[in-house]
Amino acid sequence: MSAAARGQRLAACLLNVSEARRKEVVERIARAALCDAQGAKRDDTTVLNIFNDHDYNRSVITIVASIDSIREVVLSACEEACALIDMRAHSGVHPCLGAVDLIPIYPLGEEVGAQDCAQEARAVAQALTARVPGSSAFLFGWADSPRRRGLAQRRKEMGWFQRSPELQAIRPDVGPQPQRRFGLTGVGAGPYVMNCNVTIDTGDVTVGRSIAAAIRESAPGGLPGVQVLALPHEGAVEIACNVESVEGPPPEDEPWPRFSVDGRPYCHVPAALIAARVAELAGRRGVGVKGAALVGFTPHECRGLAELALSRGIGEFWKERGRIRM
């Protein structure tokens, strides 16, 4: 690995777009991040992973770039997504508001701070609504200054969890009143967030909801940083978890992964613990677990794979993962 790759000030964007059933569309969005306006390849950018879910009709594209270029990288992908995805024709079981549903920007390493990511997220929101007339955005996390409201709170305020959100009732932070064509985009920054999904062997969503209610952070004895939905998925039920990194050291004697931002310690619940807790709760209800999956990477994995991809000049890393070893 080159010293230049190791020394880069890297940031990640786990871009959530409301399309998964047209693979070619999602890959066009990913490739748009890799080239500048003149079509030249960006040397400081890689797409590490593309996660698609047909039932959700949602994809998560893991983009890593220098913090100094992340704004244009993300905007290129978002402009392509807005051109190719029409929310008036969208259907899927996963909640969503926008063609580009979520743009979170995370620091990867001590070289990048909270203010760096917050500044870029706010700039992305402003530029997106200027470049795509009719698009609008709300801010969350570090980008939501000075209140720094979390994503779950902001989504609730915007009606993201509703079956049929009333766009005319929404007041975006940036841009005009949301239109059905583009919907509404969440743009923010914070410490790294993972996605961990555990599938339980039942079609009864009420069972899934009771498990979700027991493990989410707000519940007594819930898991720190874990936000949860229970969704029907391929004839079963998926416990879909956002695993937010929380400030402070892990609980005593717990080997939770940790990192720091601006000298402040953060940690996150391991995916294995989430899977074990779901299995325990499902077992009490006479239900088994079909499987668990981490969508993308842990913070350390994301940083390490990005350094590897950039040192080898691999932009479309999602195609190469199976052939490359760390």
C-alpha positions as semicolon CSV with decimal commas, in nm:
position;residue;x (nm);y (nm);z (nm)
1;M;0,000;0,000;0,000
2;S;0,136;0,341;-0,093
3;A;0,207;0,607;0,165
4;A;-0,016;0,843;-0,033
5;A;-0,312;0,608;0,006
6;R;-0,252;0,571;0,378
7;G;-0,225;0,947;0,431
8;Q;-0,546;1,053;0,259
9;R;-0,813;1,235;0,455
10;L;-1,092;0,991;0,378
11;A;-1,467;1,014;0,421
12;A;-1,739;0,762;0,339
13;C;-2,088;0,813;0,204
14;L;-2,335;0,524;0,229
15;L;-2,566;0,658;-0,039
16;N;-2,922;0,519;-0,013
17;V;-3,121;0,530;-0,337
18;S;-3,478;0,413;-0,397
19;E;-3,401;0,159;-0,669
20;A;-3,281;-0,201;-0,662
21;R;-3,484;-0,383;-0,925
22;R;-3,298;-0,227;-1,218
23;K;-2,936;-0,326;-1,157
24;E;-2,809;-0,129;-1,455
25;V;-2,958;0,191;-1,312
26;V;-2,792;0,143;-0,974
27;E;-2,455;0,072;-1,136
28;R;-2,486;0,385;-1,350
29;I;-2,536;0,585;-1,031
30;A;-2,229;0,422;-0,873
31;R;-2,015;0,487;-1,180
32;A;-2,123;0,851;-1,187
33;A;-1,938;0,898;-0,858
34;L;-1,614;0,779;-1,016
35;C;-1,585;1,040;-1,294
36;D;-1,573;1,419;-1,300
37;A;-1,782;1,646;-1,521
38;Q;-1,543;1,591;-1,811
39;G;-1,566;1,214;-1,777
40;A;-1,215;1,175;-1,635
41;K;-1,162;0,909;-1,367
42;R;-1,126;1,039;-1,014
43;D;-0,809;0,894;-0,860
44;D;-0,916;0,960;-0,501
45;T;-1,253;0,783;-0,519
46;T;-1,370;0,423;-0,497
47;V;-1,707;0,250;-0,472
48;L;-1,650;-0,033;-0,226
49;N;-1,988;-0,202;-0,229
50;I;-2,337;-0,201;-0,379
51;F;-2,609;-0,366;-0,173
52;N;-2,942;-0,425;-0,348
53;D;-3,267;-0,553;-0,202
54;H;-3,548;-0,638;-0,443
55;D;-3,833;-0,638;-0,187
56;Y;-3,715;-0,312;-0,035
57;N;-3,644;-0,166;-0,382
58;R;-3,355;0,011;-0,217
59;S;-2,979;0,009;-0,271
60;V;-2,690;0,124;-0,052
61;I;-2,380;0,237;-0,242
62;T;-2,064;0,265;-0,031
63;I;-1,853;0,550;-0,171
64;V;-1,519;0,658;-0,025
65;A;-1,325;0,966;-0,131
66;S;-1,101;1,238;0,003
67;I;-1,296;1,479;0,223
68;D;-1,175;1,752;-0,013
69;S;-1,360;1,597;-0,309
70;I;-1,646;1,407;-0,142
71;R;-1,892;1,685;-0,223
72;E;-1,855;1,663;-0,600
73;V;-1,828;1,285;-0,590
74;V;-2,159;1,250;-0,407
75;L;-2,331;1,517;-0,616
76;S;-2,236;1,338;-0,938
77;A;-2,402;1,021;-0,813
78;C;-2,707;1,206;-0,682
79;E;-2,764;1,395;-1,006
80;E;-2,758;1,065;-1,195
81;A;-2,998;0,909;-0,946
82;C;-3,243;1,197;-0,976
83;A;-3,233;1,169;-1,354
84;L;-3,302;0,793;-1,350
85;I;-3,541;0,738;-1,056
86;D;-3,897;0,871;-1,054
87;M;-4,066;0,838;-0,715
88;R;-4,408;0,853;-0,881
89;A;-4,342;0,500;-1,009
90;H;-4,166;0,363;-0,701
91;S;-4,288;0,072;-0,491
92;G;-4,119;-0,124;-0,212
93;V;-4,173;-0,240;0,146
94;H;-3,894;-0,025;0,294
95;P;-3,990;0,327;0,406
96;C;-3,850;0,603;0,188
97;L;-3,915;0,964;0,095
98;G;-3,680;1,040;-0,192
99;A;-3,524;0,909;-0,512
100;V;-3,201;0,978;-0,326
101;D;-3,330;0,889;0,019
102;L;-3,023;0,935;0,235
103;I;-2,680;1,097;0,204
104;P;-2,479;1,034;0,523
105;I;-2,115;1,142;0,534
106;Y;-1,882;0,976;0,784
107;P;-1,516;1,043;0,873
108;L;-1,276;0,753;0,824
109;G;-0,989;0,817;1,062
110;E;-0,861;1,095;1,284
111;E;-0,750;1,303;0,984
112;V;-1,111;1,409;0,925
113;G;-1,321;1,579;1,190
114;A;-1,688;1,632;1,265
115;Q;-1,686;1,988;1,134
116;D;-1,531;1,877;0,804
117;C;-1,814;1,630;0,744
118;A;-2,086;1,867;0,864
119;Q;-1,965;2,140;0,631
120;E;-1,957;1,907;0,331
121;A;-2,301;1,764;0,409
122;R;-2,458;2,110;0,425
123;A;-2,284;2,203;0,100
124;V;-2,416;1,885;-0,066
125;A;-2,772;1,971;0,037
126;Q;-2,745;2,325;-0,098
127;A;-2,580;2,218;-0,424
128;L;-2,818;1,929;-0,488
129;T;-3,126;2,148;-0,459
130;A;-2,962;2,405;-0,688
131;R;-2,851;2,156;-0,955
132;V;-3,169;1,945;-0,953
133;P;-3,458;2,192;-0,963
134;G;-3,748;2,057;-0,760
135;S;-3,535;1,853;-0,519
136;S;-3,536;1,930;-0,147
137;A;-3,354;1,812;0,165
138;F;-3,359;1,791;0,543
139;L;-3,047;1,789;0,761
140;F;-2,950;1,557;1,046
141;G;-2,666;1,481;1,282
142;W;-2,362;1,707;1,280
143;A;-2,500;1,889;0,975
144;D;-2,813;1,995;1,166
145;S;-2,660;2,296;1,339
146;P;-2,699;2,387;1,616
147;R;-2,950;2,121;1,731
148;R;-2,775;1,814;1,589
149;R;-3,094;1,610;1,581
150;G;-3,040;1,242;1,504
151;L;-3,158;1,069;1,188
152;A;-3,438;0,874;1,359
153;Q;-3,583;1,193;1,509
154;R;-3,560;1,385;1,183
155;R;-3,717;1,100;0,986
156;K;-4,007;1,092;1,230
157;E;-4,053;1,468;1,196
158;M;-4,057;1,437;0,816
159;G;-4,306;1,148;0,808
160;W;-4,053;0,894;0,676
161;F;-4,210;0,612;0,880
162;Q;-4,561;0,677;0,747
163;R;-4,705;0,448;0,481
164;S;-4,806;0,739;0,256
165;P;-4,626;1,057;0,369
166;E;-4,801;1,386;0,295
167;L;-4,533;1,575;0,105
168;Q;-4,728;1,901;0,119
169;A;-4,714;1,891;0,499
170;I;-4,334;1,863;0,505
171;R;-4,113;2,166;0,561
172;P;-3,767;2,088;0,422
173;D;-3,453;2,256;0,555
174;V;-3,318;2,320;0,206
175;G;-3,499;2,363;-0,125
176;P;-3,866;2,397;-0,221
177;Q;-4,171;2,206;-0,103
178;P;-4,104;1,838;-0,186
179;Q;-4,240;1,716;-0,518
180;R;-4,347;1,359;-0,596
181;R;-4,090;1,331;-0,877
182;F;-3,786;1,354;-0,646
183;G;-3,939;1,335;-0,300
184;L;-3,720;1,443;-0,008
185;T;-3,356;1,364;0,068
186;G;-3,195;1,334;0,411
187;V;-2,843;1,480;0,420
188;G;-2,623;1,464;0,724
189;A;-2,301;1,365;0,895
190;G;-2,196;1,177;1,203
191;P;-1,983;0,892;1,333
192;Y;-2,006;0,580;1,117
193;V;-2,336;0,391;1,099
194;M;-2,362;0,024;0,999
195;N;-2,662;-0,172;0,877
196;C;-2,721;-0,520;1,019
197;N;-3,018;-0,732;0,907
198;V;-3,137;-1,050;1,083
199;T;-3,407;-1,263;0,918
200;I;-3,642;-1,458;1,143
201;D;-3,824;-1,766;1,018
202;T;-4,182;-1,642;1,028
203;G;-4,414;-1,440;0,812
204;D;-4,575;-1,279;1,116
205;V;-4,465;-0,916;1,121
206;T;-4,611;-0,866;1,468
207;V;-4,350;-1,109;1,605
208;G;-4,079;-0,909;1,430
209;R;-4,214;-0,583;1,569
210;S;-4,208;-0,716;1,924
211;I;-3,843;-0,817;1,880
212;A;-3,758;-0,481;1,724
213;A;-3,924;-0,301;2,013
214;A;-3,714;-0,500;2,263
215;I;-3,371;-0,436;2,110
216;R;-3,390;-0,076;1,991
217;E;-3,191;0,176;2,189
218;S;-3,494;0,349;2,342
219;A;-3,622;0,027;2,506
220;P;-3,531;-0,076;2,862
221;G;-3,233;-0,306;2,817
222;G;-3,209;-0,215;2,449
223;L;-2,884;-0,206;2,256
224;P;-2,700;0,130;2,244
225;G;-2,717;0,304;1,908
226;V;-2,950;0,047;1,752
227;Q;-3,252;0,173;1,555
228;V;-3,479;-0,104;1,423
229;L;-3,757;-0,182;1,178
230;A;-3,933;-0,515;1,126
231;L;-4,020;-0,559;0,759
232;P;-4,170;-0,839;0,546
233;H;-3,893;-0,986;0,336
234;E;-3,898;-1,278;0,091
235;G;-4,177;-1,456;0,277
236;A;-4,015;-1,406;0,618
237;V;-3,953;-1,105;0,843
238;E;-3,631;-0,906;0,854
239;I;-3,516;-0,722;1,164
240;A;-3,342;-0,433;0,988
241;C;-3,105;-0,244;1,218
242;N;-2,921;0,084;1,181
243;V;-2,623;0,048;1,416
244;E;-2,509;0,396;1,515
245;S;-2,171;0,450;1,673
246;V;-2,211;0,596;2,021
247;E;-1,979;0,835;2,198
248;G;-1,774;0,699;2,485
249;P;-1,590;0,376;2,564
250;P;-1,773;0,042;2,538
251;P;-1,935;-0,110;2,846
252;E;-1,688;-0,256;3,092
253;D;-1,533;-0,584;2,977
254;E;-1,715;-0,568;2,639
255;P;-1,486;-0,611;2,334
256;W;-1,686;-0,371;2,119
257;P;-1,505;-0,217;1,819
258;R;-1,392;0,138;1,885
259;F;-1,247;0,440;1,705
260;S;-1,218;0,815;1,764
261;V;-1,324;1,139;1,597
262;D;-1,168;1,471;1,701
263;G;-1,003;1,284;1,987
264;R;-1,336;1,163;2,125
265;P;-1,389;0,787;2,165
266;Y;-1,674;0,606;1,990
267;C;-1,779;0,243;1,983
268;H;-2,051;0,032;1,823
269;V;-2,245;-0,280;1,909
270;P;-2,101;-0,582;1,722
271;A;-2,326;-0,737;1,459
272;A;-2,280;-1,076;1,629
273;L;-2,437;-0,941;1,949
274;I;-2,739;-0,810;1,758
275;A;-2,784;-1,146;1,585
276;A;-2,756;-1,331;1,917
277;R;-3,009;-1,104;2,088
278;V;-3,256;-1,143;1,801
279;A;-3,210;-1,521;1,806
280;E;-3,272;-1,531;2,182
281;L;-3,590;-1,322;2,159
282;A;-3,719;-1,511;1,856
283;G;-3,652;-1,843;2,030
284;R;-3,869;-1,739;2,323
285;R;-4,151;-1,704;2,072
286;G;-4,082;-2,040;1,911
287;V;-3,926;-1,884;1,602
288;G;-3,587;-1,963;1,449
289;V;-3,339;-1,738;1,270
290;K;-3,272;-1,788;0,900
291;G;-2,960;-1,574;0,878
292;A;-2,788;-1,244;0,947
293;A;-2,598;-1,008;0,722
294;L;-2,390;-0,692;0,766
295;V;-2,477;-0,451;0,486
296;G;-2,139;-0,317;0,384
297;F;-1,863;-0,291;0,643
298;T;-1,759;-0,196;0,992
299;P;-1,577;0,140;1,020
300;H;-1,237;-0,031;1,035
301;E;-1,317;-0,254;0,737
302;C;-1,437;0,044;0,535
303;R;-1,116;0,236;0,601
304;G;-0,890;-0,060;0,529
305;L;-1,063;-0,162;0,208
306;A;-1,070;0,199;0,086
307;E;-0,695;0,236;0,138
308;L;-0,638;-0,090;-0,048
309;A;-0,864;0,006;-0,338
310;L;-0,714;0,354;-0,373
311;S;-0,357;0,226;-0,352
312;R;-0,434;-0,007;-0,644
313;G;-0,636;0,245;-0,841
314;I;-0,955;0,038;-0,829
315;G;-1,266;0,252;-0,864
316;E;-1,523;-0,022;-0,920
317;F;-1,408;-0,216;-0,616
318;W;-1,752;-0,374;-0,570
319;K;-1,669;-0,590;-0,871
320;E;-1,329;-0,695;-0,739
321;R;-1,397;-0,780;-0,375
322;G;-1,415;-1,154;-0,429
323;R;-1,072;-1,160;-0,596
324;I;-0,878;-0,935;-0,359
325;R;-0,738;-1,012;-0,017
326;M;-0,642;-0,754;0,241
